[in-house]
Tab-separated table of C-alpha atoms in Angstrom:
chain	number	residue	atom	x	y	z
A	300	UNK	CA	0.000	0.000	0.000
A	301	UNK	CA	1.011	3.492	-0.463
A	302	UNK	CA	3.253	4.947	2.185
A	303	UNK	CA	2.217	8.245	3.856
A	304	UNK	CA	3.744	11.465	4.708
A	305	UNK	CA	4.623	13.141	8.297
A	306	UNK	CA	0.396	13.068	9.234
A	307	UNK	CA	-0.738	12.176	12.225
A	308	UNK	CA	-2.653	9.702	11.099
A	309	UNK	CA	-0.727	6.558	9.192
A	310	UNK	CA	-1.599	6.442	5.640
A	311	UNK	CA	-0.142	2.781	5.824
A	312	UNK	CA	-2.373	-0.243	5.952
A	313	UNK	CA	-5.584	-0.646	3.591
A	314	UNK	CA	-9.366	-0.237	4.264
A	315	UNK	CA	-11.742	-2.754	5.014
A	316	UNK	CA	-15.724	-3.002	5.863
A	317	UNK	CA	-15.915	-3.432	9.193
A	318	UNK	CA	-16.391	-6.247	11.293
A	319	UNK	CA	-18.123	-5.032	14.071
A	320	UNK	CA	-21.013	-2.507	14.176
A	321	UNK	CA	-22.904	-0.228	16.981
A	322	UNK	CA	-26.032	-0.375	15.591
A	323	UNK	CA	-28.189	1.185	18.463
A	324	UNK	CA	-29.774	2.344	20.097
A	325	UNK	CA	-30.133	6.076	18.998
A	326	UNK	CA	-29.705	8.171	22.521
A	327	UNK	CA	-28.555	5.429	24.250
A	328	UNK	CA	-25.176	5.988	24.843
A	329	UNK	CA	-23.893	4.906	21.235
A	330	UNK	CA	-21.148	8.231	20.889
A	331	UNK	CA	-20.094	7.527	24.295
A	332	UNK	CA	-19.204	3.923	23.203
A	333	UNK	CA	-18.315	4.827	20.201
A	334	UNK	CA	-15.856	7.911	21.906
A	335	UNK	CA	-14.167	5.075	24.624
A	336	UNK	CA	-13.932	1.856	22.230
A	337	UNK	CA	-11.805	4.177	20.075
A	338	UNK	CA	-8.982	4.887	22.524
A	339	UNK	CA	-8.355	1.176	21.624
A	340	UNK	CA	-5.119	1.174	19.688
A	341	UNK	CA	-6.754	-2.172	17.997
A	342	UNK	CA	-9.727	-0.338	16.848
A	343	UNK	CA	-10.226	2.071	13.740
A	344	UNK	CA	-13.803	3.929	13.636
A	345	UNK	CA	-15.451	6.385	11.454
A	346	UNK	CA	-16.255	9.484	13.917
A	347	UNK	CA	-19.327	10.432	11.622
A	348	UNK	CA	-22.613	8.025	11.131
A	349	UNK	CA	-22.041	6.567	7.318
A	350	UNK	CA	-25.659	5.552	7.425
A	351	UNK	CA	-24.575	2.860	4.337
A	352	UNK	CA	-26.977	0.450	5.347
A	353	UNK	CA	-30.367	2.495	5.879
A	354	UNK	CA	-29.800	5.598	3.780
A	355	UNK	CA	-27.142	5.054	1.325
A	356	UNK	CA	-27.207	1.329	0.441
A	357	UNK	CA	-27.371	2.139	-3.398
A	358	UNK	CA	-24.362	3.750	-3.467
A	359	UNK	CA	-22.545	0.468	-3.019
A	360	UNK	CA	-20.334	-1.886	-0.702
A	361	UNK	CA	-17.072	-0.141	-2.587
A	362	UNK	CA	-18.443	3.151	-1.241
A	363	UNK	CA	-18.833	1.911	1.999
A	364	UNK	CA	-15.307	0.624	1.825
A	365	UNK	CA	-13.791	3.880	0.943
A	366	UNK	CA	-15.532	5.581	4.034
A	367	UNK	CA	-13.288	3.652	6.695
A	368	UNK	CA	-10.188	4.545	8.105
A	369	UNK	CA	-7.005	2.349	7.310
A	370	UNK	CA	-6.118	-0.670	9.184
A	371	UNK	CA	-3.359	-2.692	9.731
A	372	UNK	CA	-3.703	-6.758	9.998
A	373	UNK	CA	-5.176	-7.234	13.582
A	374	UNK	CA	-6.927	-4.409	13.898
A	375	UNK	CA	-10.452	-3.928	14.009
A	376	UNK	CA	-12.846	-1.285	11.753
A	377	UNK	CA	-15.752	-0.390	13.281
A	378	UNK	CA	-18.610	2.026	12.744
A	379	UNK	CA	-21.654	3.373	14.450
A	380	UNK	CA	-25.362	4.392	13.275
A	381	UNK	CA	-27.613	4.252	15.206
A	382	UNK	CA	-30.728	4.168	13.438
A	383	UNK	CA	-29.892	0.920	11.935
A	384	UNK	CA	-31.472	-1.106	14.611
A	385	UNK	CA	-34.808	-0.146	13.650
A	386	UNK	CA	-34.166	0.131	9.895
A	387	UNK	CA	-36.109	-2.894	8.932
A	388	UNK	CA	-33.699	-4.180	5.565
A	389	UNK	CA	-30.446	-3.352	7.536
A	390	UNK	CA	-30.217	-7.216	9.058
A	391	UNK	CA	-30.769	-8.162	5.677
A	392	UNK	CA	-28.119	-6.191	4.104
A	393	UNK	CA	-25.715	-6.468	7.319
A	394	UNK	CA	-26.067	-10.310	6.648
A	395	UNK	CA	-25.057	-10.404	3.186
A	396	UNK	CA	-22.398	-7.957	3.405
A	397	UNK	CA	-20.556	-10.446	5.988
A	398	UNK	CA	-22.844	-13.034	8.209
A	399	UNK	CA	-19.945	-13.014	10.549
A	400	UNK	CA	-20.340	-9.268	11.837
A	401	UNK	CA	-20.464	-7.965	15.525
A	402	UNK	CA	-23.092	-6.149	16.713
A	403	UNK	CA	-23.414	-4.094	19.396
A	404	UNK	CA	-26.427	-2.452	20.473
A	405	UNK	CA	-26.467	0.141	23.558
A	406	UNK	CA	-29.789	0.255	25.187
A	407	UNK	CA	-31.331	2.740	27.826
A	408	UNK	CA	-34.775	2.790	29.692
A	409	UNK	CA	-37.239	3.470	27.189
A	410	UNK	CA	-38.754	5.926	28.998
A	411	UNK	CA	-35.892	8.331	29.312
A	412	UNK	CA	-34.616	7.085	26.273
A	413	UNK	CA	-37.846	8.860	24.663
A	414	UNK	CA	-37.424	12.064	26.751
A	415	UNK	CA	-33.862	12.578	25.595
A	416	UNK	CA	-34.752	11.543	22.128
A	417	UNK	CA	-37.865	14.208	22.309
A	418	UNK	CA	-35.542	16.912	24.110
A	419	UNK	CA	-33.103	16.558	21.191
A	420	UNK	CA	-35.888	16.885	18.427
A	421	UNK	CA	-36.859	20.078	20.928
A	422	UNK	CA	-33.114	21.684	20.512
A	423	UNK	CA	-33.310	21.692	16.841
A	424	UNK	CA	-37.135	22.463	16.252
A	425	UNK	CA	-38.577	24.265	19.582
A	426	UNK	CA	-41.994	24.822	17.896
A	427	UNK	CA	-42.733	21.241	18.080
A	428	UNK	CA	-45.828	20.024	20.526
A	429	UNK	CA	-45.107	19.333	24.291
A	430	UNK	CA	-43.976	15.370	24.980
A	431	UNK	CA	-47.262	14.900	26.664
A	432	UNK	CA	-49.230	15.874	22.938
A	433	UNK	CA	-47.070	13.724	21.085
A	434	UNK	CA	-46.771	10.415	23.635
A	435	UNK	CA	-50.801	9.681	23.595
A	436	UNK	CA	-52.964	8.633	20.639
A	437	UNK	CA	-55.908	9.676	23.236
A	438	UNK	CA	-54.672	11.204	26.419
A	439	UNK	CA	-58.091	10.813	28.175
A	440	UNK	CA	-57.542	6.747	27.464
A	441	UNK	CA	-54.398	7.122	27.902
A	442	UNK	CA	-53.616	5.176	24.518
A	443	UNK	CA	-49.821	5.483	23.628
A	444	UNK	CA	-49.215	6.282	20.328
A	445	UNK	CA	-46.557	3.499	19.517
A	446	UNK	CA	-46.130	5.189	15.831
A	447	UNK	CA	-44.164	7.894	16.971
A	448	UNK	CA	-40.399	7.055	16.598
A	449	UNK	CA	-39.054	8.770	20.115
A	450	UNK	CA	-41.746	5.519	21.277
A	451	UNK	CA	-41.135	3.035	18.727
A	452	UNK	CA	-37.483	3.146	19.154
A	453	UNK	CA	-37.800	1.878	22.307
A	454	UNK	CA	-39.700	-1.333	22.082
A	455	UNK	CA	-36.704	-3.330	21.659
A	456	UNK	CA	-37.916	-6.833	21.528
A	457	UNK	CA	-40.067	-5.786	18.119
A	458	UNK	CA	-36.905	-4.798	17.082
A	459	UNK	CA	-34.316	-7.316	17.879
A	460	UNK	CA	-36.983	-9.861	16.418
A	461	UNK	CA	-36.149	-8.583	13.463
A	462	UNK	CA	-32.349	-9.156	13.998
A	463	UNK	CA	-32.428	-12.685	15.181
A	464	UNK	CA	-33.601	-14.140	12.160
A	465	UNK	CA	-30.259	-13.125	10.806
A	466	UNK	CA	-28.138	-12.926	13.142
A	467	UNK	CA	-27.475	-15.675	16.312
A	468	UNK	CA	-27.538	-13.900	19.880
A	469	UNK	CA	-24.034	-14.531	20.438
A	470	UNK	CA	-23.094	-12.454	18.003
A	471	UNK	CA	-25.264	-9.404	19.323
A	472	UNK	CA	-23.758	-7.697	22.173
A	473	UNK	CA	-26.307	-5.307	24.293
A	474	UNK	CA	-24.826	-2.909	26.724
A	475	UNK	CA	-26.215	-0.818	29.374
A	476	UNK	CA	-26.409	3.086	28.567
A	477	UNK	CA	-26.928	3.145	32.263
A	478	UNK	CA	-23.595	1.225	33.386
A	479	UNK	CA	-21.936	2.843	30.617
A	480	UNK	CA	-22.521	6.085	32.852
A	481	UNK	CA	-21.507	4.454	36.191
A	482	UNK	CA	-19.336	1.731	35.027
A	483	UNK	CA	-17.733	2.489	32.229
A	484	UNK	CA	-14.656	0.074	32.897
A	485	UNK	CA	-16.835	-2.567	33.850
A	486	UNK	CA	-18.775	-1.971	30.832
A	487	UNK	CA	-15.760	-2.057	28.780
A	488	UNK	CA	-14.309	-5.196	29.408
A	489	UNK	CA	-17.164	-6.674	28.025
A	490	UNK	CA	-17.160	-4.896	24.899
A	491	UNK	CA	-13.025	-5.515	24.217
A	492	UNK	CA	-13.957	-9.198	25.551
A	493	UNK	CA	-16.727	-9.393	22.742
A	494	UNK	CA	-14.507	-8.048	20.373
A	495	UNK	CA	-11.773	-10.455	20.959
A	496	UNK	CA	-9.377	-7.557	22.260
A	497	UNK	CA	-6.987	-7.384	25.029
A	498	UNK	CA	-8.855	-5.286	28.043
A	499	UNK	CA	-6.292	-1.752	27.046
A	500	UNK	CA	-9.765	0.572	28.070
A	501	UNK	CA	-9.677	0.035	31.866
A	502	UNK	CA	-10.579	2.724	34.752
A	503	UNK	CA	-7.440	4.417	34.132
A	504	UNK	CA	-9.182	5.859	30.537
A	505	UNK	CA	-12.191	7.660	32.583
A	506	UNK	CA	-12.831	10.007	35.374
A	507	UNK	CA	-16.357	11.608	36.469
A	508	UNK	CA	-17.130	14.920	35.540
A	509	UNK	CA	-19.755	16.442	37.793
A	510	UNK	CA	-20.821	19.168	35.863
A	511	UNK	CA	-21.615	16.953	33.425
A	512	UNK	CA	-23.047	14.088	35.072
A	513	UNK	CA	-21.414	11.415	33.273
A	514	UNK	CA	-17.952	10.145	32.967
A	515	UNK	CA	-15.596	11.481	30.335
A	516	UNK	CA	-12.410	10.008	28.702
A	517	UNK	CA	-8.830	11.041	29.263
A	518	UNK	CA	-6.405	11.264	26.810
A	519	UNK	CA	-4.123	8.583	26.086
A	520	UNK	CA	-1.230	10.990	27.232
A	521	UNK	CA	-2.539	12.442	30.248
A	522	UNK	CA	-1.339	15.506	29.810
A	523	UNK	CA	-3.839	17.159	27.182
A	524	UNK	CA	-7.453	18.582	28.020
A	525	UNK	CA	-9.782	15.142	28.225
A	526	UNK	CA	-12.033	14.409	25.908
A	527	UNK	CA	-16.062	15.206	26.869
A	528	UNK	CA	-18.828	14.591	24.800
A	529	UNK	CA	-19.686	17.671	23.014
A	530	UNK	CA	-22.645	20.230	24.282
A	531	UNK	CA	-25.454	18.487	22.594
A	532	UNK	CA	-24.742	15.693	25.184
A	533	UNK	CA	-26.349	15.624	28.727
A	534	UNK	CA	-28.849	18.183	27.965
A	535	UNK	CA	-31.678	19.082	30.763
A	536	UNK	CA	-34.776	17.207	29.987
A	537	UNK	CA	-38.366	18.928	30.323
A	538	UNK	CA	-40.230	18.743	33.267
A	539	UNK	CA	-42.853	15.640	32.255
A	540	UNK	CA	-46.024	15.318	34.104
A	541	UNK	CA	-45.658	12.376	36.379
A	542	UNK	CA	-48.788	10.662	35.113
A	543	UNK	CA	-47.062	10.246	31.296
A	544	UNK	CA	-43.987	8.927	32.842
A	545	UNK	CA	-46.492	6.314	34.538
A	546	UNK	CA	-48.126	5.455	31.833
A	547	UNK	CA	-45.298	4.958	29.390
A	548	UNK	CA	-43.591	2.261	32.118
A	549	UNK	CA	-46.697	0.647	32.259
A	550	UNK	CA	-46.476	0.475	28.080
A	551	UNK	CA	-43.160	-0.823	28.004
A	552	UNK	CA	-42.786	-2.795	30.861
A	553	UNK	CA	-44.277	-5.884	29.142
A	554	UNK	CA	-41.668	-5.062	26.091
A	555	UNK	CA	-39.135	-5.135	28.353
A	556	UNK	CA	-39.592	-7.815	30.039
A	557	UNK	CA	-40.220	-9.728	26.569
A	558	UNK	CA	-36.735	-8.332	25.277
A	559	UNK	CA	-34.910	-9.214	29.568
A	560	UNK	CA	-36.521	-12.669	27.966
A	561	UNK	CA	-34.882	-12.507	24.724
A	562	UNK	CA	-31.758	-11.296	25.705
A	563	UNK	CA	-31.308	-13.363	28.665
A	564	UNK	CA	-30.000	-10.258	30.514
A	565	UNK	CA	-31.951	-8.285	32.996
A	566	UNK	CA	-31.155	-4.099	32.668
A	567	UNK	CA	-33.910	-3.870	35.864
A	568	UNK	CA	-35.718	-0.588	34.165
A	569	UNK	CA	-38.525	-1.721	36.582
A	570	UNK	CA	-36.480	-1.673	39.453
A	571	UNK	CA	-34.639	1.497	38.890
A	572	UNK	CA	-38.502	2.246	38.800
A	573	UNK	CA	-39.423	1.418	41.964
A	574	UNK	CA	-36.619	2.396	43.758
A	575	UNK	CA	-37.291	6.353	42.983
């Protein structure tokens, strides 16, 4: 291959499709995954969402190629989009492309998972209808209206049907956007274990940041200004009138427990639930 110049970045080694994917869930955690899996000197990811496999599948596998980074033998491509968990043809096209792929999917309690997906619509568009208007079908039945996608998104089991007829379980790893947040290590290991790399991302690579709420990464050298997630992250959520919040556990509390079922893994969304 061609050798580089003085850059930063090696122009040595050749690109590949990837063989591992995050493919959700969107405002689960998936850039904070993305951010630590990175500081992996085994792993090469695209920072930006290539969206090959739900928006720009005509454009071709060669395409797709060309958006990775270079790798050397041993190292590992990766990319993230999010969306592509719920993209219906993506298991399809994931399959064909190489029936071998990890997945990863990063999953959240639906119900805040739909409040930070709604407060991030809200950023962009504020003239959009209040959480409440846009959660019911019929707020004096209290119908959920499971068509919107801040909902829909999080009724993972409908979802991960879709995947399994593809793709066997042990090829699907699920992490907790809520251990990411206070375990990040311990969430870690089992993402470099699933990946067949040597445990490099360890407690050393994070530290808390109160402000923020969340951990954040520290740079490789220690010496330079860690690495946050950028201002869009962490944002304040709306105040939600207690009754909705009620009412959307009760909707997705059979889901979950269908997809606890599924998974074999418990993320205890109902007893975070209770406990508050």
């Amino acid at each position: 291959s061609r050798g580089g110049g003085g850059s930063t970045t090696p122009d040595y080694g050749e690109k590949r499709l990837p063989q591992a994917l995050i493919i959700g869930v969107k405002k689960g955690g998936t850039r904070a995954l993305l951010e630590a899996i990175r500081a992996h000197p085994d792993v090469r990811a695209v920072g930006t969402e290539p969206h090959f496999f739900d928006r720009n599948y005509e454009k071709g596998l060669e395409w797709y190629r060309n958006v990775m980074p270079k790798t050397l033998d041993g190292q590992i491509t990766m990319e993230k989009t999010p969306s592509y968990f719920v993209t219906n043809e993506a298991p399809r096209r994931i399959h064909s492309m190489a029936k071998d792929t990890k997945l990863i999917v990063v999953v959240r309690n639906p119900v805040t998972r739909a409040i930070s997906d709604y407060t991030q619509t809200l950023s962009k568009k504020p003239e959009i209808p209040t959480f409440e208007v846009l959660a019911f079908k019929n707020r004096t039945l209290g119908l959920i209206d499971a068509s919107w996608s801040a909902i829909r998104i999080g009724i993972y089991a409908l979802h991960l049907e879709n995947w399994l007829q593809y793709f066997p379980l042990s090829q699907i790893l699920f992490v907790s956007g809520e251990r990411l947040i206070t375990d990040p290590a311990g969430e870690m290991a089992k993402v470099q274990d699933f990946l067949g790399l040597k445990r490099i991302v360890t407690e050393k690579h994070f530290y808390f940041n109160k402000t923020k709420g969340f951990p954040c990464l520290k740079k490789p050298e220690d010496s330079s200004a860690p690495r946050c997630l950028g201002k869009s992250k962490g944002r304040t959520h709306p105040k939600i009138d207690p009754d909705v919040i009620h009412r959307l556990r009760k909707f997705y509390k059979p889901f979950n427990v269908m997809f606890y079922q599924m998974t074999g893994q418990d993320f205890q969304w109902e007893q975070e639930e209770s406990d508050k």
